[in-house]
């Protein structure tokens, strides 16, 4: 039997009124990734022929987020069935199965969707496979009404359900895999004569049954199918995501001193024997090598931390930064677009912006690399083994050669040759006995 080729339609045109937000709901983030981004990540391993997101006009940010996948516009939110119908034009030359998922249901697992496709391919070839769940409280959800043979007869929305139907614990998650050869004909038959006055996607099941086709249910845990409708639900989903990531990090050989206060992004990668202290947050794009220690209160995003490096406490590492193997980033250090070489040290209170710092260089306390002149950003280079004295300012772009010294308190405005000493501060002047005379004068004034 040939592989069933499938396309996915991601429904995301809903306003998400309960979020009380200027952002489209699916652009809110969990683990640094948008809700719809999570859904796309889950679809990625399925080898789908096409992915189309259904959005409302003006949702430009969503259009950008889903690129290179396409979008279809649904001008008015007339219901989930109408939303799927809106993607018809975009898929008109596509004959394969249609998988419908929601953009606000971020945790659906690829393996679950795979099970739905497998069910579709079974010998009884159900026209529609619906993903069901059994929430502790199913009220509000559509209910799956099964026939005597255990296959799916129809879906009844909560608002349209009678008392007996409302006792059904098996609820509709909204995810469906639909036979591509009948999907558009079934969509054409939907009407909006129901409690909400909407074109329900769920009515496809009853129409398929009228045509003598079977429909089937595949079940998944409710936690996998949580939808996000409000900020409270967003926070709950974030908590669930973080709990899973903390568990995975520890299972993979990281020590988390206080797991509950460490926050990961979807793409955080961690090596072995990494120790992460309390109150650490990872933004997107972080890769941590083996045997790294991240001490308390660090914020790290878009950075690579080499094997055996130590970071923090209280360090901020911003995007496009690389901390070399065995390097030390101490307290109150900010790195931005900066590469700190192998074994280099920046231990105390510094801003190092857009700099390339060589191996084993030592950056003194209070050093600032001024990368911005109010108009342009420029880079500075500090050679391997260079020593930057405390409280120095490097006005970019400058190069401090290998092995050079910069005297404490210097403001460096031009290049320093390798192995030289640069002193760029006023010379110290000593006036012997000045203080004694000064105090005597003050004393005589006071008597008057
Ligand atoms: C839907 C299901 C219900 C199921 C529940 C699971 C229908 C009729 N009902 O109900 O059986 O238990 O999901 O959460 O399908 N959307 C659009 N355009 C529209 C309407 C909705 O794009 O015109 C999108 C929304 O952005 C959302 C998804 O479709 O991502 C679901 O819509 P929503 O209104 O939340 O459906 P429910 O009424 O909750
Ligand atoms: Ca909903």
PDB file of C-alpha atoms in Angstrom, residues 57 105 302 326 389 409:
ATOM      1  CA  UNK A  57      -6.691  39.159   7.793  1.00  0.00           C
ATOM      2  CA  UNK A 105      -2.846  23.499  21.360  1.00  0.00           C
ATOM      3  CA  UNK A 302      21.492  32.936  22.030  1.00  0.00           C
ATOM      4  CA  UNK A 326      37.218  26.557  30.484  1.00  0.00           C
ATOM      5  CA  UNK A 389      43.516  46.452  33.907  1.00  0.00           C
ATOM      6  CA  UNK A 409      41.732  53.060  34.574  1.00  0.00           C
TER       7      UNK A 409
END
